[in-house]
Every structure is written in structure tokens, then in C-alpha cells.
Short mmCIF file of C-alpha atoms in Angstrom, two decimals:
data_model
loop_
_atom_site.label_atom_id
_atom_site.label_comp_id
_atom_site.label_asym_id
_atom_site.label_seq_id
_atom_site.Cartn_x
_atom_site.Cartn_y
_atom_site.Cartn_z
CA MET I 919 4.63 27.23 64.89
CA THR I 920 4.89 30.92 65.58
CA GLY I 921 3.34 34.39 63.78
CA THR I 922 3.70 38.27 63.15
CA VAL I 923 2.62 41.64 61.40
CA GLN I 924 4.73 42.84 59.44
CA LYS I 925 4.48 45.87 56.34
CA LYS I 926 5.05 45.55 53.19
CA LYS I 927 4.54 47.45 50.70
CA GLY I 928 2.58 47.47 47.62
CA ALA I 929 3.17 48.45 44.04
CA SER I 930 1.62 51.91 44.59
CA GLY I 931 4.39 52.28 47.02
CA LYS I 932 1.51 52.13 50.08
CA GLU I 933 1.98 49.52 52.61
CA TYR I 934 0.66 46.92 54.00
CA LEU I 935 0.12 44.05 56.60
CA TYR I 936 1.33 40.26 55.99
CA ILE I 937 0.77 37.33 58.47
CA VAL I 938 5.00 35.72 58.47
CA LEU I 939 5.21 32.69 59.79
CA SER I 940 7.69 30.75 60.76
CA TYR I 941 7.84 26.89 61.75
CA LYS I 942 10.12 24.40 60.71
CA ASP I 943 10.44 22.41 57.89
CA PRO I 944 9.56 18.92 59.11
CA MET I 945 12.17 17.97 56.84
CA THR I 946 15.11 19.81 57.38
CA PHE I 947 14.15 20.85 61.09
CA LYS I 948 15.36 24.62 59.82
CA ARG I 949 13.22 27.56 60.48
CA LYS I 950 11.38 28.75 57.17
CA GLN I 951 8.57 32.11 57.56
CA LYS I 952 5.34 31.71 55.11
CA SER I 953 4.27 35.47 54.14
CA ILE I 954 0.44 36.06 54.23
CA SER I 955 -1.06 39.11 53.12
CA THR I 956 -3.96 40.19 54.75
CA GLY I 957 -5.57 42.92 52.23
CA LEU I 958 -5.61 45.44 55.44
CA LYS I 959 -3.80 48.94 55.06
CA ALA I 960 -1.21 48.54 57.35
CA LYS I 961 -2.29 52.63 59.20
CA GLY I 962 -4.67 51.64 62.25
CA ASN I 963 -5.54 47.71 61.31
CA LYS I 964 -1.98 45.92 62.99
CA ARG I 965 -4.57 44.86 66.48
CA LYS I 966 -6.85 43.40 63.32
CA ALA I 967 -4.45 41.84 61.63
CA GLU I 968 -2.75 40.04 64.66
CA THR I 969 -6.36 38.58 65.53
CA LEU I 970 -5.90 36.42 62.62
CA ILE I 971 -2.12 35.14 63.52
CA PRO I 972 -4.04 32.05 65.50
CA GLU I 973 -6.64 31.31 62.40
CA LEU I 974 -3.71 30.77 60.00
CA ILE I 975 -1.03 28.98 62.37
CA LYS I 976 -4.14 26.66 62.87
CA LYS I 977 -4.66 26.67 58.46
CA PHE I 978 -1.32 26.17 57.92
CA GLU I 979 -0.28 23.71 61.06
CA TYR I 980 0.29 21.02 57.99
CA LEU I 981 4.06 22.96 57.83
CA GLU I 982 5.70 21.03 59.90
CA ARG I 983 3.70 18.25 59.95
CA PRO I 984 6.03 14.74 59.34
CA VAL I 985 6.36 13.26 56.00
CA SER I 986 5.57 10.10 55.35
CA LEU I 987 7.31 8.16 52.42
CA GLU I 988 4.97 4.88 53.58
CA ILE I 989 2.26 4.89 51.56
CA SER I 990 0.30 1.67 51.99
CA ARG I 991 -0.30 -0.35 49.49
CA ASP I 992 -4.03 0.11 49.94
CA ILE I 993 -4.46 3.24 49.33
CA SER I 994 -7.84 3.71 47.35
CA LEU I 995 -7.54 5.79 44.34
CA CYS I 996 -9.82 8.64 46.37
CA ASP I 997 -7.20 8.87 48.30
CA TYR I 998 -4.10 8.76 46.23
CA MET I 999 -5.24 11.05 44.08
CA ASP I 1000 -6.38 14.00 47.19
CA ASP I 1001 -2.21 12.93 47.50
CA TRP I 1002 -0.62 13.68 44.64
CA LEU I 1003 -2.14 16.78 44.56
CA LYS I 1004 -1.03 17.95 47.26
CA GLY I 1005 1.99 17.31 46.38
CA LYS I 1006 1.37 18.77 42.71
CA LYS I 1007 0.74 22.23 44.70
CA ARG I 1008 3.85 23.62 45.11
CA ASP I 1009 4.60 22.92 41.17
CA LEU I 1010 1.75 24.46 40.09
CA ARG I 1011 0.62 28.30 38.77
CA LYS I 1012 -2.03 28.95 41.50
CA SER I 1013 -4.54 29.03 38.41
CA THR I 1014 -3.51 25.43 37.24
CA TYR I 1015 -3.60 24.16 40.42
CA GLU I 1016 -6.96 24.91 40.87
CA THR I 1017 -8.65 23.18 38.04
CA TYR I 1018 -6.19 20.02 38.65
CA LYS I 1019 -8.68 20.23 41.63
CA LEU I 1020 -11.70 21.22 39.86
CA ARG I 1021 -11.21 17.63 38.37
CA ILE I 1022 -10.31 15.13 40.91
CA LYS I 1023 -12.65 16.50 42.87
CA SER I 1024 -15.78 15.63 40.32
CA MET I 1025 -13.41 11.84 39.30
CA LYS I 1026 -13.81 11.00 42.70
CA LYS I 1027 -17.89 11.42 42.81
CA TYR I 1028 -17.49 9.16 40.78
CA PHE I 1029 -15.33 6.61 42.13
CA LYS I 1030 -16.57 8.07 45.62
CA MET I 1031 -19.75 4.94 44.85
CA GLU I 1032 -17.25 1.38 44.80
CA ASN I 1033 -14.17 2.97 46.30
CA PRO I 1034 -11.70 1.13 44.61
CA LEU I 1035 -8.25 0.37 45.87
CA LEU I 1036 -5.56 2.38 44.05
CA ARG I 1037 -3.83 -1.13 42.58
CA GLU I 1038 -7.11 -3.11 41.70
CA VAL I 1039 -7.79 -0.46 39.16
CA THR I 1040 -8.00 -2.08 36.05
CA PRO I 1041 -9.03 0.17 32.26
CA ALA I 1042 -12.00 -1.81 31.90
CA MET I 1043 -13.23 0.20 34.80
CA LEU I 1044 -11.62 3.44 33.23
CA ASN I 1045 -12.94 2.65 30.60
CA LYS I 1046 -16.08 2.02 31.53
CA PHE I 1047 -16.13 5.78 33.30
CA PHE I 1048 -14.81 7.34 30.34
CA LYS I 1049 -17.47 6.03 28.46
CA TYR I 1050 -20.11 8.06 31.85
CA SER I 1051 -18.09 10.36 32.20
CA LEU I 1052 -19.18 11.33 27.83
CA ASN I 1053 -22.81 10.73 27.97
CA TYR I 1054 -23.99 11.96 32.11
CA GLY I 1055 -20.81 13.84 33.07
CA LYS I 1056 -22.25 16.44 33.99
CA GLU I 1057 -25.28 18.01 36.26
CA ASN I 1058 -27.44 20.44 34.08
CA GLN I 1059 -27.48 23.89 36.65
CA LYS I 1060 -31.28 24.36 35.89
CA THR I 1061 -32.59 21.37 35.42
CA HIS I 1062 -29.87 19.44 37.33
CA GLU I 1063 -30.61 16.47 34.98
CA ARG I 1064 -27.64 13.99 34.45
CA GLU I 1065 -25.49 15.43 30.70
CA PRO I 1066 -22.86 15.01 28.27
CA LEU I 1067 -18.97 15.79 29.50
CA THR I 1068 -17.22 18.07 26.42
CA VAL I 1069 -14.27 14.91 24.42
CA ARG I 1070 -12.17 17.43 25.88
CA SER I 1071 -12.54 17.50 29.24
CA VAL I 1072 -12.98 14.40 29.36
CA ARG I 1073 -9.70 13.47 27.79
CA SER I 1074 -8.86 15.76 30.95
CA TYR I 1075 -9.84 13.30 33.93
CA ARG I 1076 -7.54 10.54 31.50
CA SER I 1077 -4.56 13.21 30.66
CA ILE I 1078 -4.59 13.69 34.74
CA LEU I 1079 -5.29 9.81 35.65
CA HIS I 1080 -2.08 9.39 33.54
CA ALA I 1081 -0.34 11.00 35.26
CA VAL I 1082 -1.67 9.76 38.52
CA PHE I 1083 -1.41 6.24 37.91
CA ASP I 1084 3.00 6.94 36.46
CA GLU I 1085 3.54 8.11 40.36
CA ALA I 1086 1.85 5.35 41.59
CA VAL I 1087 4.25 2.76 39.43
CA ILE I 1088 7.01 5.09 40.77
CA ASP I 1089 5.75 4.38 44.25
CA GLU I 1090 6.07 0.76 43.58
CA ILE I 1091 2.14 0.17 44.25
CA ILE I 1092 0.70 -1.30 41.02
CA SER I 1093 3.55 -2.40 38.09
CA VAL I 1094 1.61 -1.15 34.85
CA ASN I 1095 -0.86 1.75 34.66
CA PRO I 1096 -3.83 1.07 33.56
CA VAL I 1097 -4.68 4.23 31.61
CA ASN I 1098 -1.74 3.48 28.83
CA SER I 1099 -4.93 0.83 28.11
CA VAL I 1100 -8.25 3.25 26.78
CA THR I 1101 -8.52 5.60 24.66
CA VAL I 1102 -11.68 8.20 25.12
CA LYS I 1103 -13.47 8.53 21.83
CA GLY I 1104 -14.70 11.30 19.59
CA LYS I 1105 -14.07 13.58 17.38
CA LYS I 1106 -10.29 13.54 16.56
CA ASN I 1107 -7.56 16.08 17.00
CA LYS I 1108 -8.10 18.18 13.98
CA GLU I 1109 -11.71 18.41 14.52
CA TYR I 1110 -10.60 20.03 17.30
CA SER I 1111 -8.57 22.58 15.99
CA GLU I 1112 -8.78 26.48 16.21
CA GLU I 1113 -10.98 27.93 14.47
CA TYR I 1114 -8.87 30.89 13.46
CA LEU I 1115 -10.45 34.33 12.49
CA PHE I 1116 -7.92 37.36 10.94
CA LEU I 1117 -9.97 40.61 10.18
CA THR I 1118 -8.01 43.04 8.39
CA GLU I 1119 -6.96 46.75 9.45
CA GLU I 1120 -9.68 48.54 8.66
CA GLU I 1121 -12.33 45.44 9.90
CA ILE I 1122 -10.19 46.03 13.09
CA LEU I 1123 -10.85 50.36 12.93
CA ASP I 1124 -14.62 49.26 12.23
CA LEU I 1125 -15.30 48.08 14.95
CA LEU I 1126 -13.38 50.50 17.42
CA GLU I 1127 -15.25 53.12 16.63
CA PHE I 1128 -18.22 50.59 16.92
CA LEU I 1129 -16.59 49.76 20.27
CA SER I 1130 -15.58 53.23 21.32
CA ARG I 1131 -19.82 54.94 20.62
CA GLU I 1132 -21.45 52.33 22.38
CA TYR I 1133 -19.30 49.98 25.07
CA PRO I 1134 -16.89 52.24 25.67
CA ARG I 1135 -15.54 49.78 29.10
CA MET I 1136 -14.54 47.67 25.70
CA LEU I 1137 -12.63 49.85 24.37
CA GLY I 1138 -8.66 50.17 25.19
CA ILE I 1139 -9.00 45.68 26.41
CA ALA I 1140 -9.91 44.55 22.06
CA PHE I 1141 -6.71 47.99 21.01
CA MET I 1142 -4.65 45.85 23.23
CA GLY I 1143 -6.29 42.92 21.58
CA ALA I 1144 -5.52 43.28 17.91
CA TYR I 1145 -2.58 45.15 18.51
CA TYR I 1146 -0.67 43.93 20.69
CA GLY I 1147 -2.20 40.33 20.37
CA LEU I 1148 -2.38 40.28 24.57
CA ARG I 1149 -5.26 36.96 26.16
CA ARG I 1150 -7.40 38.28 27.90
CA SER I 1151 -5.51 37.79 30.86
CA GLU I 1152 -2.35 39.63 29.77
CA ILE I 1153 -4.86 42.02 29.16
CA LEU I 1154 -7.11 42.36 32.76
CA GLY I 1155 -3.29 42.04 33.73
CA LEU I 1156 -1.65 44.77 33.01
CA LYS I 1157 -0.67 47.18 35.25
CA TRP I 1158 0.35 51.19 35.71
CA SER I 1159 3.36 49.93 36.87
CA ALA I 1160 4.73 47.42 33.79
CA VAL I 1161 4.38 50.83 31.50
CA ASP I 1162 7.54 52.29 30.87
CA TRP I 1163 7.53 55.34 29.25
CA LYS I 1164 10.78 56.95 28.96
CA LYS I 1165 11.95 53.05 28.45
CA GLU I 1166 8.41 53.11 26.02
CA ILE I 1167 7.95 49.92 26.54
CA ILE I 1168 5.28 47.21 28.42
CA ASN I 1169 6.13 44.24 30.50
CA ILE I 1170 4.17 41.47 30.68
CA GLU I 1171 4.34 39.61 33.51
CA HIS I 1172 1.63 39.22 35.52
CA THR I 1173 -2.11 38.39 34.44
CA VAL I 1174 -5.66 37.63 35.81
CA VAL I 1175 -7.88 34.35 35.20
CA ARG I 1176 -10.47 32.83 36.90
CA VAL I 1177 -11.34 29.60 37.45
CA ASN I 1178 -13.66 28.35 40.32
CA ARG I 1179 -12.55 32.73 41.54
CA ILE I 1180 -10.44 34.66 40.49
CA PHE I 1181 -6.84 34.87 40.60
CA ALA I 1182 -4.11 37.37 40.06
CA GLU I 1183 -0.36 35.95 39.04
CA ASP I 1184 3.06 37.75 38.95
CA ALA I 1185 3.50 34.85 35.94
CA THR I 1186 2.01 34.38 32.25
CA LYS I 1187 0.04 31.30 30.64
CA THR I 1188 4.58 30.17 29.66
CA CYS I 1189 7.68 31.16 30.17
CA ALA I 1190 7.52 33.03 26.95
CA GLY I 1191 4.80 35.34 27.72
CA SER I 1192 6.51 37.21 30.35
CA ARG I 1193 8.16 40.28 27.54
CA SER I 1194 8.92 43.46 27.03
CA LEU I 1195 6.96 44.74 23.83
CA ASN I 1196 7.61 48.18 21.98
CA LEU I 1197 5.59 51.25 23.46
CA PHE I 1198 3.70 52.72 20.34
CA ASP I 1199 2.45 55.96 19.74
CA SER I 1200 -1.13 55.24 19.85
CA ALA I 1201 -0.27 52.48 22.26
CA LYS I 1202 0.77 55.50 24.47
CA ALA I 1203 -2.74 57.96 23.76
CA CYS I 1204 -4.56 54.83 24.93
CA LEU I 1205 -2.68 54.30 28.09
CA LYS I 1206 -2.05 57.97 28.93
CA SER I 1207 -6.51 58.89 28.22
CA ILE I 1208 -7.42 56.06 30.55
CA GLN I 1209 -4.78 57.61 33.21
CA ARG I 1210 -6.98 60.25 32.64
CA GLN I 1211 -9.51 58.99 33.52
CA GLN I 1212 -8.43 57.15 36.48
CA LYS I 1213 -7.22 59.94 38.18
CA GLU I 1214 -10.72 61.79 37.62
CA ASN I 1215 -12.41 58.29 39.15
CA ALA I 1216 -9.77 58.18 42.17
CA GLU I 1217 -10.42 62.40 42.69
CA PHE I 1218 -14.33 61.89 42.53
CA TYR I 1219 -14.07 58.42 44.29
CA GLY I 1220 -12.18 59.97 47.21
CA ASN I 1221 -11.05 57.33 50.00
CA ALA I 1222 -13.97 54.54 48.38
CA TYR I 1223 -12.08 54.77 45.24
CA GLN I 1224 -9.46 50.85 45.65
CA ASN I 1225 -7.01 50.72 42.74
CA ASP I 1226 -3.94 50.34 44.84
CA GLU I 1227 -2.61 47.04 42.69
CA GLY I 1228 -2.83 50.03 40.43
CA TYR I 1229 -4.78 47.91 37.18
CA ILE I 1230 -5.16 49.23 33.45
CA PHE I 1231 -7.99 48.15 32.97
CA THR I 1232 -11.20 49.12 36.13
CA TRP I 1233 -14.66 50.01 36.86
CA GLU I 1234 -15.03 53.66 37.54
CA ASP I 1235 -14.72 53.18 41.93
CA GLY I 1236 -11.28 51.48 41.09
CA ARG I 1237 -12.10 47.15 41.68
CA PRO I 1238 -10.64 45.48 38.39
CA TYR I 1239 -12.43 44.25 35.84
CA SER I 1240 -13.62 40.13 36.08
CA PRO I 1241 -12.69 37.90 33.25
CA ASP I 1242 -15.68 36.38 32.87
CA TYR I 1243 -18.02 40.31 32.75
CA VAL I 1244 -15.05 41.19 30.03
CA THR I 1245 -15.88 37.87 28.02
CA ARG I 1246 -19.77 38.62 28.40
CA THR I 1247 -20.03 42.39 27.40
CA PHE I 1248 -17.21 41.45 24.15
CA LYS I 1249 -19.63 38.50 23.51
CA LYS I 1250 -22.22 40.55 24.12
CA ALA I 1251 -21.40 44.29 21.93
CA MET I 1252 -19.83 41.51 19.07
CA SER I 1253 -23.37 40.67 18.18
CA VAL I 1254 -24.34 43.34 18.60
CA PHE I 1255 -22.10 45.22 16.11
CA GLY I 1256 -23.20 42.42 13.73
CA ARG I 1257 -20.17 39.72 14.33
CA PRO I 1258 -20.30 37.43 16.39
CA GLU I 1259 -17.82 35.34 15.77
CA ILE I 1260 -15.74 37.52 16.66
CA THR I 1261 -14.07 36.82 20.69
CA LEU I 1262 -11.21 39.06 21.68
CA HIS I 1263 -9.26 35.87 21.99
CA LYS I 1264 -9.39 36.09 17.45
CA LEU I 1265 -7.97 39.39 18.38
CA ARG I 1266 -5.50 38.11 19.13
CA HIS I 1267 -5.22 35.74 15.78
CA SER I 1268 -5.43 38.99 13.98
CA CYS I 1269 -3.07 41.38 15.08
CA CYS I 1270 -0.86 38.31 13.96
CA SER I 1271 -1.87 38.43 10.80
CA MET I 1272 -1.35 41.91 10.17
CA LEU I 1273 2.09 41.19 11.33
CA ILE I 1274 2.38 38.57 9.11
CA GLU I 1275 0.93 41.13 6.25
CA LYS I 1276 4.05 43.22 7.11
CA GLY I 1277 6.29 41.21 6.69
CA TRP I 1278 7.65 40.03 10.81
CA ASN I 1279 9.27 36.60 10.64
CA ILE I 1280 8.12 34.19 12.86
CA LYS I 1281 10.70 35.16 16.19
CA GLN I 1282 9.29 38.26 15.72
CA LEU I 1283 6.35 36.65 16.10
CA GLN I 1284 6.82 34.18 18.41
CA TYR I 1285 8.25 36.44 20.45
CA TRP I 1286 5.35 39.89 20.00
CA MET I 1287 2.56 36.71 20.66
CA GLY I 1288 4.66 35.70 23.66
CA HIS I 1289 4.13 32.45 22.09
CA ALA I 1290 5.94 29.37 23.90
CA ASP I 1291 7.45 27.65 20.36
CA ALA I 1292 7.62 28.53 17.70
CA GLU I 1293 5.31 25.19 16.09
CA THR I 1294 1.76 27.61 17.97
CA THR I 1295 3.33 29.83 15.92
CA LEU I 1296 3.60 28.76 12.93
CA ASN I 1297 -0.10 26.59 12.55
CA ILE I 1298 -1.63 30.83 12.75
CA TYR I 1299 1.18 31.78 9.46
CA SER I 1300 -0.14 28.73 7.82
CA HIS I 1301 -3.92 29.08 8.31
CA TYR I 1302 -3.66 32.81 7.15
CA ASN I 1303 -1.45 31.82 3.75
CA ARG I 1304 -3.72 29.15 3.13
CA GLN I 1305 -7.02 31.89 3.95
CA LYS I 1306 -4.40 34.23 1.22
CA LEU I 1307 -3.99 32.17 -0.95
CA ASN I 1308 -8.23 31.45 -1.72
CA GLN I 1309 -8.49 35.18 -1.44
CA ASN I 1310 -6.16 35.54 -3.82
CA ARG I 1311 -7.73 32.81 -6.88
CA ASN I 1312 -8.35 35.34 -9.48
CA ASP I 1313 -4.58 35.96 -9.95
CA LEU I 1314 -4.08 32.29 -11.15
CA ASN I 1315 -7.05 33.93 -13.29
CA GLN I 1316 -5.46 37.11 -14.33
CA ILE I 1317 -1.61 34.87 -15.02
CA SER I 1318 -3.32 32.28 -17.32
CA SER I 1319 -5.70 34.79 -19.28
CA LYS I 1320 -4.04 34.49 -22.09
CA ALA I 1321 -3.93 30.65 -22.15
CA ALA I 1322 -7.40 30.99 -22.51
CA HIS I 1323 -7.63 30.63 -25.93
CA PHE I 1324 -6.19 26.66 -25.91
CA PHE I 1325 -9.51 25.91 -25.44
CA ASN I 1326 -11.94 28.26 -27.14
CA GLU I 1327 -14.09 25.95 -28.60
#
């Protein structure tokens, strides 16, 4: 394996240094390349980048290792989970992979105590693990005492284990998936249905007015949530390169999420999440205002300005906002506003409800919201119509008023 330093242009047009590793694929014996960003600007940093090559070669030496297709029947559950996760790394988004990694790490803490062989794991052992997790699956960071884990989290454990044992069946280590016989008891799925909140146009304007005075950093973010229905990851992933002023469209194609660290990806939550939306007049005004402020900030901070990736929502020095910061600050703002039940994601629901009021059909809504399938859109649609039905109960009072005399004493 060899490494070379190469230049690449970022979205802003500035050049950065990358390490390109050249290696031989152990399966095909063909030469392949892997490009790793150094985060260093091209000018004056070549030698510094070259010093990183030996470390990166050591880190990625596994790329040239022959892949063993034989799996021992005496492999432990913990080792097999590690192998399963490695095999999934190429197929999963970075954030999803890190989530799986954290889940498996937690499960291994439990199973390492007895370290059972994969083929010896029984439904009873899994059921015991799920019950333990429901009662003691989480450690309180302040008291260090064990606390219950949510049913949702334990069900995610079950989902991962189900996939792990499915692959073990394919590998002919076991003949039957033991997870099939085990369920995670708790609240019914309908009790987990998302709580919908639909703000009116007037309520949204009041909210934005409040933010403009008290929490101006949240104003543009709330605007994109309320009128574009964007997810938090999509809002924070917006770059100036996604805005086409001439065609009057904004492309939703990049996300910023946090698992145990922040991930920026040129992908949305679902394939349907990648979409091009109309850049309407008020949105232009919102973005132009942010752009003017960023230019002033860039001039003030000079070389200390750090927005080389061209993100729209940033701190004054150009650093992009952390997803946790946005959630925390918006929650605090809504508490001060007197509406603590409003979350950034509920603005997304409100956007959908306002478009329903304007007569948009399901397919239009599905595309605008970036839903993978129409079922999600229909779910919001039905919840909104149910609320409207209850709000309009006085219509029936008016319609039936002339029949009231039949029941007068």
C-alpha cells in the first residue's frame, strides 16, 4: 500500500489536501484507491500532510488482508456481532453505522459476562437479556446507578440481533433464528405513534416574531422548518451551493447529524429526501439576509473565518451549528415563548398541515416533505383531518339546528 498527497477543490472553490491510498484488493487483485481528507488547506501544508501517510497506511492496512470466507462454528456471539458489523460498514450510512456500533457495544457488555458461543444462544437467554435491559439497561451518568432502558431502545436491540442471527443461518452456523421466538413486551406500537401538533399560519408568524426579537439565531432555522418542512439534519446540512438563484430552486441533498459525534453526509435520511424545492420570495429574503450577515462576519473575522464548506447556518466565525445546540436552544426558546410542546420537528408537521389547507394532494406533499412512501404522508394527513373534524363540530350544531324542535319538551 502506498500513499500520495493530492489537491482537491471544496464547494467553496478553495483547494484542500487529500491522502490517496493505493492498494491491491485481496478479492480481485486489482489496484484500488481510497481518498481521505486531511482538512488541511493546499497552500503551505504539503509536508504536514505527508507526515500523515504512515499512520493512514497502518490504519487502513486491513484493506489488503485476504478475506476469510470460513467462519468457525465455535465463534462467540460477541465476535460474530463484530464481524457482522464490519460486513455492514460498506452498505450503511456513517450515522447509521455508528448507531449500530453503539448498540452492539452495549449488548456486548452484557453478553461478555458469560461469552456464549453463537450456536449455543437460546431464546431463553435472549429473553433474559431483553428483560434485564428493560429494567437495568442504562447507566445514570450522575449517580452511576442502573436504570430502565426505553422499550424502543430494547426493540432496536432485538432488531439488530434478529439480523445478526439471520446471517448466522445463512452461514450455516445455526439452523433457526432464536430471536423469532422472543418478543419485547411493553407499550403497544400505537402508543408510540408520534404526537402531532399543527400550528396555524398566525401561530407560526407569532413564533417567528418572538424568535426575531429574543433568539435571532433560531429565526432562519425555524423558517426553514415551518415553510419548507425540513428535518433538523436537512436544515443544518444546507449549503450555499444548494441554492440556485437563477432557477429559483433549493436542492436538499446534504445532511448533518450527530450520534456520538457529528456526521456530515452528501445524502438525506431517505432516497426520497433528495429533492429540489421552489425558492419562493420570502425564502429568498431569508437567505439573502443570512448571506449578507455572513459576508459581514467573514470580513470582520478575516483569516479566522472557518466556513470553507459553505454552510448556511453557522456561528459568527463560520463554524456550523451542532445539532445538539440547535435542539437545546430551540427547546429553551419555546419554553420562554410559553409553548414548550413545540419542537423543531413539529414545525415540519405544521408545514404539511398548511399545505393540506392549500389543497395540495398526497403526491405533492410526499415530494415536498421528502417522505420515502406515501403512507407517512397519509398518516399526517389523517391526523390533521381528525383534528379539523373535532374543531369543526359546531358546523353540525348549525346544520342540525332546525331539527332541534323535534325534541323540545
